[in-house]
């Protein structure tokens, strides 16, 4: 929200005051009287204090500085402290820390390597410092208390933004990855993927300047990112108080680790969820025979399938949700689910948090007070989406238990997981059971909704076995994965929007991400569908889904079948690598699909890259956004290697290539060790048994540790690869069976502990013990790469 009209004037009807100087400082003392003070409170009048008469004037801005954990400092700006506390509030994991010093010059709070300093001699100035430098700060006329002629009251902060500083995140956003110059309203909307609206809004951003900022307000937060004041990032909320946390990295990876430590880490999801999901699509006609024909067709064509999803019309029309199968098309749901599961499939069904008036559950929910109500006591209803629908009030514990019990019956029947659709269009003219403020509850509603469903699945299936396919979210929602990108158009433009949204979401702490392969709205032409397949199978989770048309590949053309088979099997072989990337997601808060700047923050060429990404630490993916296969992408410094062909690429430059539909730029980072599995028809296998370590010339003297998590997320098997001159040593710990090493683009002179054989990609060494010692042929004689598209 803009408050100023250019640099000099305020907008009409807007009046602002700013802290001018520090009057005094109160120091909060720890319970332990021997410990250092933990926080301080500054009282800052909005005019200069020249004499005692000025002490009779207001306002006075109260600024509290505290630290919830090392390297994180919270700043609370307050005008009137008597405002009634309003829920809901984000649930934060805090362990207050910090050390305060106050002298004549300044009040300073230090937490870990981060400090906040409020000067006492000069005019108003608040600085964040770390590593011997100023990260950012709030200077003259940045922090403000604002009134409007129509009676609204706002708190605003502006933090300085350097010339080469860029802002990322703020949830899932489909516009440019770099947010500089953008106006972002943190307000969940069901608006597709081609506008400023977003399903997943989060008041958190990170920068390439060593810090991130989380505004601790679950309702509407307005961001002006170098847009109102082009050298500042501005954020504001309506009310009398606002708290924000500045999080020091210094790297984007460290910022994400600390942010997710504060707001919650993604949960571990089951191995089977990484396989291919196939849907009925939305408004298509289908019954058990249709479903069976799809599954038979996939099996006949050698297309690995892990999950089958039933979309909305598994229930009868106008009764969403009553959680009852439509008996006209599914007369024997338990038997059907049993038959599907006998084929090794998991089952997902669509749900939403709305109850249509024709559903028997509407009257049940109305009578028991389980639906949101208007201030006059009426159930809040409208006709958008379902005629006369009401909305479940998840602030009511009894309503949560009631809703979960309906889903529990489906789990008993054989359903494995749920697609938790919707949750964005939550009204503000309502009364919540627990008294939550409607404005604060709008975005937070989805958190309660997805948590209700996820906790049921975790209770029934166990830790690491719960998974959703969720569309809406806010800060903290990363704890209840997986999230998909929403309703995109079936075009290359829609594909690009989806990728930008996913990269932005990953820079907001969400570890897993998916999207509708081929797009949702409309029917993709075969070229779009085939290009999207490669992109979709090189995402953390992969689903074939659409609106009015089926997404089985043979309905497009036979080449689609070949492309889907190739990339689905590739993903299954990559499961040992993906399991390691997933452990970073649930253990550290790092996204599996991550923007290039997250991995290469010191490479200025990566600052704006939004058509490519890193999948885990070591694989660069550049989706092809054209039918003719022309693609350009940036390769960071070093010698990278095409995973599919073994071709080397000298980095530090832009590369232009042409790829067939069976190929995509998939490059391996210099010195990486990529574990490839021995199974290609399913994701849930023992990833370490029979694994091949694809070694891409580790640097001399470097040790690379490759950990392959076990089925329950434990350590599993660990391999250590080191190089000393021409000798490569690989040590295995916890390997359950046979394992091999593929020295990509190298020849072998001698082997201890195994046997070597020629391979199209280099030299394959099969281990006969827990340690391999491999002597390489001197460089200059290498195995030529195979033809493009040959990944075996």
CSV table of N, CA and C in Angstrom, one decimal, residues 537-662:
chain,number,residue,atom,x,y,z
A,537,UNK,N,8.7,-34.2,-14.2
A,537,UNK,CA,9.4,-35.4,-13.6
A,537,UNK,C,10.7,-35.0,-12.9
A,538,UNK,N,11.2,-33.7,-13.2
A,538,UNK,CA,12.4,-33.2,-12.5
A,538,UNK,C,12.0,-32.1,-11.5
A,539,UNK,N,10.8,-32.3,-10.9
A,539,UNK,CA,10.4,-31.6,-9.8
A,539,UNK,C,10.3,-32.5,-8.6
A,540,UNK,N,10.1,-32.0,-7.4
A,540,UNK,CA,10.1,-33.0,-6.3
A,540,UNK,C,8.9,-34.0,-6.4
A,541,UNK,N,7.8,-33.5,-6.8
A,541,UNK,CA,6.6,-34.4,-7.0
A,541,UNK,C,6.0,-34.1,-8.3
A,542,UNK,N,5.4,-35.2,-8.9
A,542,UNK,CA,5.0,-35.2,-10.3
A,542,UNK,C,3.6,-35.7,-10.5
A,543,UNK,N,2.7,-34.9,-11.1
A,543,UNK,CA,1.3,-35.3,-11.3
A,543,UNK,C,0.8,-34.9,-12.6
A,544,UNK,N,0.1,-35.9,-13.3
A,544,UNK,CA,-0.6,-35.7,-14.5
A,544,UNK,C,-2.1,-35.3,-14.1
A,545,UNK,N,-2.5,-34.1,-14.4
A,545,UNK,CA,-3.8,-33.6,-14.0
A,545,UNK,C,-4.2,-32.5,-14.9
A,546,UNK,N,-5.5,-32.4,-15.2
A,546,UNK,CA,-6.0,-31.3,-16.0
A,546,UNK,C,-7.5,-31.0,-15.7
A,547,UNK,N,-8.1,-30.1,-16.4
A,547,UNK,CA,-9.4,-29.7,-16.1
A,547,UNK,C,-10.5,-30.5,-16.9
A,548,UNK,N,-10.6,-30.2,-18.2
A,548,UNK,CA,-11.6,-30.8,-19.0
A,548,UNK,C,-11.1,-31.9,-19.9
A,549,UNK,N,-9.9,-32.3,-19.8
A,549,UNK,CA,-9.4,-33.4,-20.7
A,549,UNK,C,-8.5,-34.3,-19.9
A,550,UNK,N,-8.4,-35.6,-20.3
A,550,UNK,CA,-7.6,-36.6,-19.6
A,550,UNK,C,-6.1,-36.3,-19.9
A,551,UNK,N,-5.2,-36.8,-19.1
A,551,UNK,CA,-3.8,-36.6,-19.2
A,551,UNK,C,-3.0,-37.8,-19.4
A,552,UNK,N,-3.6,-38.9,-19.9
A,552,UNK,CA,-2.9,-40.1,-20.2
A,552,UNK,C,-2.2,-39.8,-21.5
A,553,UNK,N,-0.9,-40.2,-21.7
A,553,UNK,CA,-0.1,-39.7,-22.8
A,553,UNK,C,-0.5,-40.2,-24.2
A,554,UNK,N,-1.1,-41.4,-24.3
A,554,UNK,CA,-1.4,-41.9,-25.6
A,554,UNK,C,-2.5,-41.1,-26.3
A,555,UNK,N,-3.2,-40.3,-25.5
A,555,UNK,CA,-4.3,-39.5,-26.1
A,555,UNK,C,-3.7,-38.3,-26.9
A,556,UNK,N,-2.4,-38.0,-26.7
A,556,UNK,CA,-1.7,-36.9,-27.4
A,556,UNK,C,-1.0,-37.5,-28.6
A,557,UNK,N,0.0,-38.3,-28.4
A,557,UNK,CA,0.6,-39.0,-29.5
A,557,UNK,C,1.6,-40.1,-28.9
A,558,UNK,N,2.1,-41.0,-29.7
A,558,UNK,CA,2.9,-42.1,-29.2
A,558,UNK,C,4.2,-41.6,-28.6
A,559,UNK,N,4.7,-40.5,-29.2
A,559,UNK,CA,6.0,-40.0,-28.7
A,559,UNK,C,5.8,-39.5,-27.2
A,560,UNK,N,4.6,-39.0,-26.9
A,560,UNK,CA,4.4,-38.6,-25.5
A,560,UNK,C,4.6,-39.8,-24.5
A,561,UNK,N,4.2,-41.0,-25.0
A,561,UNK,CA,4.3,-42.2,-24.2
A,561,UNK,C,5.8,-42.4,-24.0
A,562,UNK,N,6.6,-42.3,-25.0
A,562,UNK,CA,8.0,-42.6,-24.9
A,562,UNK,C,8.7,-41.6,-24.0
A,563,UNK,N,8.3,-40.3,-24.1
A,563,UNK,CA,8.9,-39.3,-23.3
A,563,UNK,C,8.5,-39.5,-21.8
A,564,UNK,N,7.3,-39.8,-21.6
A,564,UNK,CA,6.9,-40.0,-20.2
A,564,UNK,C,7.6,-41.3,-19.6
A,565,UNK,N,7.7,-42.3,-20.4
A,565,UNK,CA,8.4,-43.5,-19.9
A,565,UNK,C,9.9,-43.1,-19.5
A,566,UNK,N,10.5,-42.4,-20.4
A,566,UNK,CA,11.9,-42.0,-20.2
A,566,UNK,C,12.2,-41.2,-18.9
A,567,UNK,N,11.4,-40.2,-18.8
A,567,UNK,CA,11.6,-39.3,-17.6
A,567,UNK,C,11.1,-39.9,-16.3
A,568,UNK,N,10.0,-40.7,-16.4
A,568,UNK,CA,9.5,-41.3,-15.1
A,568,UNK,C,10.6,-42.3,-14.7
A,569,UNK,N,11.1,-43.1,-15.6
A,569,UNK,CA,12.1,-44.1,-15.2
A,569,UNK,C,13.4,-43.4,-14.7
A,570,UNK,N,13.8,-42.3,-15.3
A,570,UNK,CA,14.9,-41.5,-14.9
A,570,UNK,C,14.7,-41.0,-13.4
A,571,UNK,N,13.5,-40.5,-13.1
A,571,UNK,CA,13.3,-40.1,-11.8
A,571,UNK,C,13.4,-41.2,-10.8
A,572,UNK,N,12.8,-42.4,-11.1
A,572,UNK,CA,12.9,-43.5,-10.2
A,572,UNK,C,14.4,-43.9,-9.9
A,573,UNK,N,15.2,-43.8,-11.0
A,573,UNK,CA,16.6,-44.1,-10.8
A,573,UNK,C,17.3,-43.1,-9.9
A,574,UNK,N,16.8,-41.8,-10.0
A,574,UNK,CA,17.4,-40.8,-9.2
A,574,UNK,C,16.9,-40.7,-7.8
A,575,UNK,N,16.1,-41.7,-7.4
A,575,UNK,CA,15.6,-41.6,-6.0
A,575,UNK,C,16.6,-41.6,-4.9
A,576,UNK,N,17.7,-42.3,-5.0
A,576,UNK,CA,18.8,-42.1,-3.9
A,576,UNK,C,19.2,-40.7,-3.8
A,577,UNK,N,19.4,-40.0,-4.9
A,577,UNK,CA,19.8,-38.6,-4.9
A,577,UNK,C,18.7,-37.7,-4.4
A,578,UNK,N,17.5,-38.0,-4.8
A,578,UNK,CA,16.3,-37.2,-4.4
A,578,UNK,C,16.0,-37.4,-2.9
A,579,UNK,N,16.2,-38.6,-2.4
A,579,UNK,CA,16.0,-38.8,-1.0
A,579,UNK,C,17.0,-38.0,-0.2
A,580,UNK,N,18.2,-37.8,-0.7
A,580,UNK,CA,19.2,-36.9,0.0
A,580,UNK,C,18.7,-35.5,0.0
A,581,UNK,N,18.2,-35.0,-1.2
A,581,UNK,CA,17.7,-33.7,-1.3
A,581,UNK,C,16.5,-33.5,-0.4
A,582,UNK,N,15.7,-34.5,-0.3
A,582,UNK,CA,14.5,-34.4,0.6
A,582,UNK,C,14.9,-34.3,2.1
A,583,UNK,N,16.0,-35.0,2.4
A,583,UNK,CA,16.4,-34.9,3.8
A,583,UNK,C,16.9,-33.4,4.1
A,584,UNK,N,17.4,-32.7,3.1
A,584,UNK,CA,17.8,-31.3,3.4
A,584,UNK,C,16.5,-30.5,3.5
A,585,UNK,N,15.4,-30.9,2.9
A,585,UNK,CA,14.1,-30.2,3.0
A,585,UNK,C,13.6,-30.3,4.4
A,586,UNK,N,13.4,-31.6,4.9
A,586,UNK,CA,12.8,-31.7,6.2
A,586,UNK,C,13.8,-31.5,7.3
A,587,UNK,N,15.1,-31.6,7.1
A,587,UNK,CA,16.1,-31.5,8.1
A,587,UNK,C,16.6,-30.1,8.3
A,588,UNK,N,16.6,-29.3,7.1
A,588,UNK,CA,17.2,-28.0,7.1
A,588,UNK,C,16.4,-26.9,6.6
A,589,UNK,N,15.2,-27.2,6.0
A,589,UNK,CA,14.4,-26.2,5.4
A,589,UNK,C,14.8,-25.7,4.0
A,590,UNK,N,15.7,-26.5,3.3
A,590,UNK,CA,16.1,-26.1,2.0
A,590,UNK,C,15.2,-26.7,1.0
A,591,UNK,N,14.7,-26.0,0.0
A,591,UNK,CA,13.8,-26.5,-1.0
A,591,UNK,C,14.5,-27.5,-1.9
A,592,UNK,N,13.8,-28.6,-2.3
A,592,UNK,CA,14.4,-29.5,-3.3
A,592,UNK,C,14.6,-28.8,-4.7
A,593,UNK,N,13.6,-28.0,-5.1
A,593,UNK,CA,13.7,-27.2,-6.3
A,593,UNK,C,14.1,-25.8,-5.8
A,594,UNK,N,15.3,-25.4,-6.2
A,594,UNK,CA,15.8,-24.1,-5.6
A,594,UNK,C,16.3,-23.2,-6.7
A,595,UNK,N,16.0,-21.9,-6.5
A,595,UNK,CA,16.5,-20.9,-7.5
A,595,UNK,C,18.1,-20.9,-7.5
A,596,UNK,N,18.6,-20.6,-8.7
A,596,UNK,CA,20.1,-20.6,-8.8
A,596,UNK,C,20.8,-19.7,-7.8
A,597,UNK,N,20.1,-18.6,-7.4
A,597,UNK,CA,20.8,-17.7,-6.5
A,597,UNK,C,20.9,-18.3,-5.1
A,598,UNK,N,20.1,-19.2,-4.8
A,598,UNK,CA,20.2,-19.9,-3.5
A,598,UNK,C,21.6,-20.7,-3.4
A,599,UNK,N,21.9,-21.3,-4.5
A,599,UNK,CA,23.2,-22.1,-4.6
A,599,UNK,C,24.4,-21.3,-4.9
A,600,UNK,N,24.2,-20.2,-5.7
A,600,UNK,CA,25.3,-19.4,-6.2
A,600,UNK,C,25.1,-17.9,-5.9
A,601,UNK,N,25.0,-17.6,-4.6
A,601,UNK,CA,24.7,-16.2,-4.3
A,601,UNK,C,25.8,-15.2,-4.6
A,602,UNK,N,27.0,-15.7,-4.8
A,602,UNK,CA,28.1,-14.8,-5.2
A,602,UNK,C,28.3,-14.6,-6.7
A,603,UNK,N,27.5,-15.3,-7.5
A,603,UNK,CA,27.6,-15.2,-8.9
A,603,UNK,C,26.5,-14.2,-9.4
A,604,UNK,N,26.9,-13.0,-9.8
A,604,UNK,CA,25.9,-12.0,-10.1
A,604,UNK,C,25.0,-12.4,-11.3
A,605,UNK,N,25.5,-13.3,-12.1
A,605,UNK,CA,24.7,-13.8,-13.3
A,605,UNK,C,23.5,-14.6,-12.8
A,606,UNK,N,23.5,-15.1,-11.6
A,606,UNK,CA,22.4,-15.9,-11.1
A,606,UNK,C,21.3,-15.1,-10.5
A,607,UNK,N,21.5,-13.8,-10.3
A,607,UNK,CA,20.6,-13.0,-9.5
A,607,UNK,C,19.2,-13.0,-10.0
A,608,UNK,N,19.0,-13.0,-11.3
A,608,UNK,CA,17.6,-12.9,-11.9
A,608,UNK,C,17.2,-14.2,-12.6
A,609,UNK,N,17.9,-15.2,-12.5
A,609,UNK,CA,17.6,-16.4,-13.3
A,609,UNK,C,16.3,-17.1,-12.8
A,610,UNK,N,15.4,-17.3,-13.7
A,610,UNK,CA,14.0,-17.8,-13.4
A,610,UNK,C,13.5,-18.8,-14.4
A,611,UNK,N,14.4,-19.2,-15.4
A,611,UNK,CA,14.0,-20.2,-16.3
A,611,UNK,C,14.8,-21.5,-16.1
A,612,UNK,N,15.5,-21.6,-15.0
A,612,UNK,CA,16.2,-22.8,-14.7
A,612,UNK,C,16.3,-22.9,-13.2
A,613,UNK,N,16.8,-24.0,-12.7
A,613,UNK,CA,16.9,-24.2,-11.3
A,613,UNK,C,17.8,-25.3,-10.9
A,614,UNK,N,18.2,-25.4,-9.6
A,614,UNK,CA,18.9,-26.5,-9.1
A,614,UNK,C,17.9,-27.5,-8.5
A,615,UNK,N,18.1,-28.8,-8.8
A,615,UNK,CA,17.3,-29.8,-8.1
A,615,UNK,C,18.3,-30.5,-7.1
A,616,UNK,N,18.1,-30.1,-5.9
A,616,UNK,CA,19.1,-30.5,-4.9
A,616,UNK,C,20.4,-29.7,-5.1
A,617,UNK,N,21.5,-30.2,-4.5
A,617,UNK,CA,22.7,-29.5,-4.5
A,617,UNK,C,23.4,-29.5,-5.9
A,618,UNK,N,23.2,-30.6,-6.7
A,618,UNK,CA,24.2,-30.9,-7.7
A,618,UNK,C,23.6,-31.0,-9.1
A,619,UNK,N,22.3,-30.9,-9.3
A,619,UNK,CA,21.7,-31.1,-10.6
A,619,UNK,C,21.1,-29.7,-11.1
A,620,UNK,N,21.5,-29.2,-12.2
A,620,UNK,CA,21.0,-28.0,-12.8
A,620,UNK,C,20.0,-28.5,-13.9
A,621,UNK,N,18.8,-27.9,-13.8
A,621,UNK,CA,17.7,-28.3,-14.8
A,621,UNK,C,17.3,-27.0,-15.5
A,622,UNK,N,17.2,-27.0,-16.8
A,622,UNK,CA,16.8,-25.9,-17.6
A,622,UNK,C,15.6,-26.4,-18.5
A,623,UNK,N,14.4,-26.3,-18.0
A,623,UNK,CA,13.3,-26.7,-18.9
A,623,UNK,C,13.2,-26.0,-20.2
A,624,UNK,N,12.8,-26.8,-21.2
A,624,UNK,CA,12.7,-26.2,-22.6
A,624,UNK,C,11.3,-25.6,-22.8
A,625,UNK,N,11.2,-24.3,-23.1
A,625,UNK,CA,10.0,-23.6,-23.2
A,625,UNK,C,9.6,-23.4,-24.7
A,626,UNK,N,9.9,-24.3,-25.6
A,626,UNK,CA,9.7,-24.1,-27.0
A,626,UNK,C,9.4,-25.4,-27.6
A,627,UNK,N,8.6,-25.4,-28.7
A,627,UNK,CA,8.4,-26.7,-29.4
A,627,UNK,C,9.6,-27.1,-30.2
A,628,UNK,N,10.4,-26.2,-30.7
A,628,UNK,CA,11.5,-26.5,-31.6
A,628,UNK,C,12.8,-27.0,-30.8
A,629,UNK,N,12.7,-26.9,-29.4
A,629,UNK,CA,13.8,-27.4,-28.6
A,629,UNK,C,14.9,-26.4,-28.4
A,630,UNK,N,14.8,-25.2,-28.9
A,630,UNK,CA,15.8,-24.2,-28.6
A,630,UNK,C,15.7,-23.7,-27.1
A,631,UNK,N,16.9,-23.7,-26.4
A,631,UNK,CA,16.9,-23.4,-25.0
A,631,UNK,C,18.2,-22.7,-24.7
A,632,UNK,N,18.2,-21.6,-24.0
A,632,UNK,CA,19.4,-21.0,-23.5
A,632,UNK,C,19.4,-20.9,-22.0
A,633,UNK,N,20.5,-21.2,-21.4
A,633,UNK,CA,20.6,-21.2,-19.9
A,633,UNK,C,22.0,-20.8,-19.5
A,634,UNK,N,22.1,-20.4,-18.3
A,634,UNK,CA,23.4,-20.0,-17.7
A,634,UNK,C,24.1,-21.1,-16.9
A,635,UNK,N,25.3,-21.4,-17.2
A,635,UNK,CA,26.1,-22.4,-16.4
A,635,UNK,C,27.1,-21.7,-15.6
A,636,UNK,N,27.1,-21.9,-14.2
A,636,UNK,CA,28.1,-21.3,-13.4
A,636,UNK,C,29.5,-21.8,-13.7
A,637,UNK,N,30.5,-21.2,-13.1
A,637,UNK,CA,31.9,-21.5,-13.3
A,637,UNK,C,32.2,-23.0,-13.1
A,638,UNK,N,33.2,-23.5,-13.8
A,638,UNK,CA,33.6,-24.9,-13.7
A,638,UNK,C,33.2,-25.7,-14.9
A,639,UNK,N,33.6,-26.9,-14.9
A,639,UNK,CA,33.3,-27.9,-16.0
A,639,UNK,C,32.1,-28.7,-15.5
A,640,UNK,N,30.9,-28.5,-16.1
A,640,UNK,CA,29.7,-29.2,-15.8
A,640,UNK,C,29.6,-30.4,-16.8
A,641,UNK,N,28.7,-31.3,-16.5
A,641,UNK,CA,28.6,-32.5,-17.4
A,641,UNK,C,27.1,-32.8,-17.6
A,642,UNK,N,26.7,-33.0,-18.8
A,642,UNK,CA,25.3,-33.4,-19.1
A,642,UNK,C,25.0,-34.8,-18.6
A,643,UNK,N,24.0,-34.9,-17.7
A,643,UNK,CA,23.8,-36.2,-17.1
A,643,UNK,C,23.3,-37.2,-18.1
A,644,UNK,N,22.6,-36.8,-19.1
A,644,UNK,CA,22.0,-37.7,-20.1
A,644,UNK,C,23.0,-38.1,-21.2
A,645,UNK,N,24.0,-37.3,-21.4
A,645,UNK,CA,24.9,-37.7,-22.5
A,645,UNK,C,26.4,-37.8,-22.1
A,646,UNK,N,26.7,-37.2,-21.0
A,646,UNK,CA,28.2,-37.2,-20.6
A,646,UNK,C,28.9,-36.0,-21.3
A,647,UNK,N,28.3,-35.2,-22.1
A,647,UNK,CA,29.0,-34.1,-22.7
A,647,UNK,C,29.4,-33.1,-21.6
A,648,UNK,N,30.6,-32.5,-21.8
A,648,UNK,CA,31.1,-31.5,-20.9
A,648,UNK,C,30.7,-30.1,-21.3
A,649,UNK,N,30.5,-29.2,-20.4
A,649,UNK,CA,30.1,-27.9,-20.7
A,649,UNK,C,31.0,-27.0,-19.8
A,650,UNK,N,31.8,-26.1,-20.4
A,650,UNK,CA,32.6,-25.1,-19.7
A,650,UNK,C,31.7,-24.0,-19.2
A,651,UNK,N,31.7,-23.8,-17.9
A,651,UNK,CA,30.8,-22.8,-17.3
A,651,UNK,C,31.3,-21.4,-17.3
A,652,UNK,N,30.6,-20.6,-16.5
A,652,UNK,CA,30.9,-19.2,-16.4
A,652,UNK,C,30.3,-18.4,-17.7
A,653,UNK,N,29.3,-19.0,-18.3
A,653,UNK,CA,28.8,-18.4,-19.5
A,653,UNK,C,27.4,-18.9,-19.8
A,654,UNK,N,26.7,-18.2,-20.8
A,654,UNK,CA,25.4,-18.7,-21.3
A,654,UNK,C,25.6,-19.7,-22.4
A,655,UNK,N,24.8,-20.7,-22.4
A,655,UNK,CA,24.8,-21.7,-23.4
A,655,UNK,C,23.5,-21.8,-24.1
A,656,UNK,N,23.6,-22.1,-25.4
A,656,UNK,CA,22.4,-22.3,-26.2
A,656,UNK,C,22.5,-23.7,-26.8
A,657,UNK,N,21.4,-24.4,-26.7
A,657,UNK,CA,21.3,-25.8,-27.2
A,657,UNK,C,20.0,-26.0,-27.8
A,658,UNK,N,19.9,-27.1,-28.6
A,658,UNK,CA,18.7,-27.6,-29.1
A,658,UNK,C,18.5,-29.1,-28.6
A,659,UNK,N,17.3,-29.3,-28.1
A,659,UNK,CA,17.0,-30.6,-27.5
A,659,UNK,C,15.8,-31.2,-28.1
A,660,UNK,N,15.8,-32.5,-28.4
A,660,UNK,CA,14.6,-33.3,-28.8
A,660,UNK,C,13.7,-33.4,-27.6
A,661,UNK,N,12.5,-33.9,-27.9
A,661,UNK,CA,11.5,-34.1,-26.8
A,661,UNK,C,12.0,-35.1,-25.7
A,662,UNK,N,12.9,-36.0,-26.1
A,662,UNK,CA,13.4,-37.0,-25.1
A,662,UNK,C,14.5,-36.5,-24.3
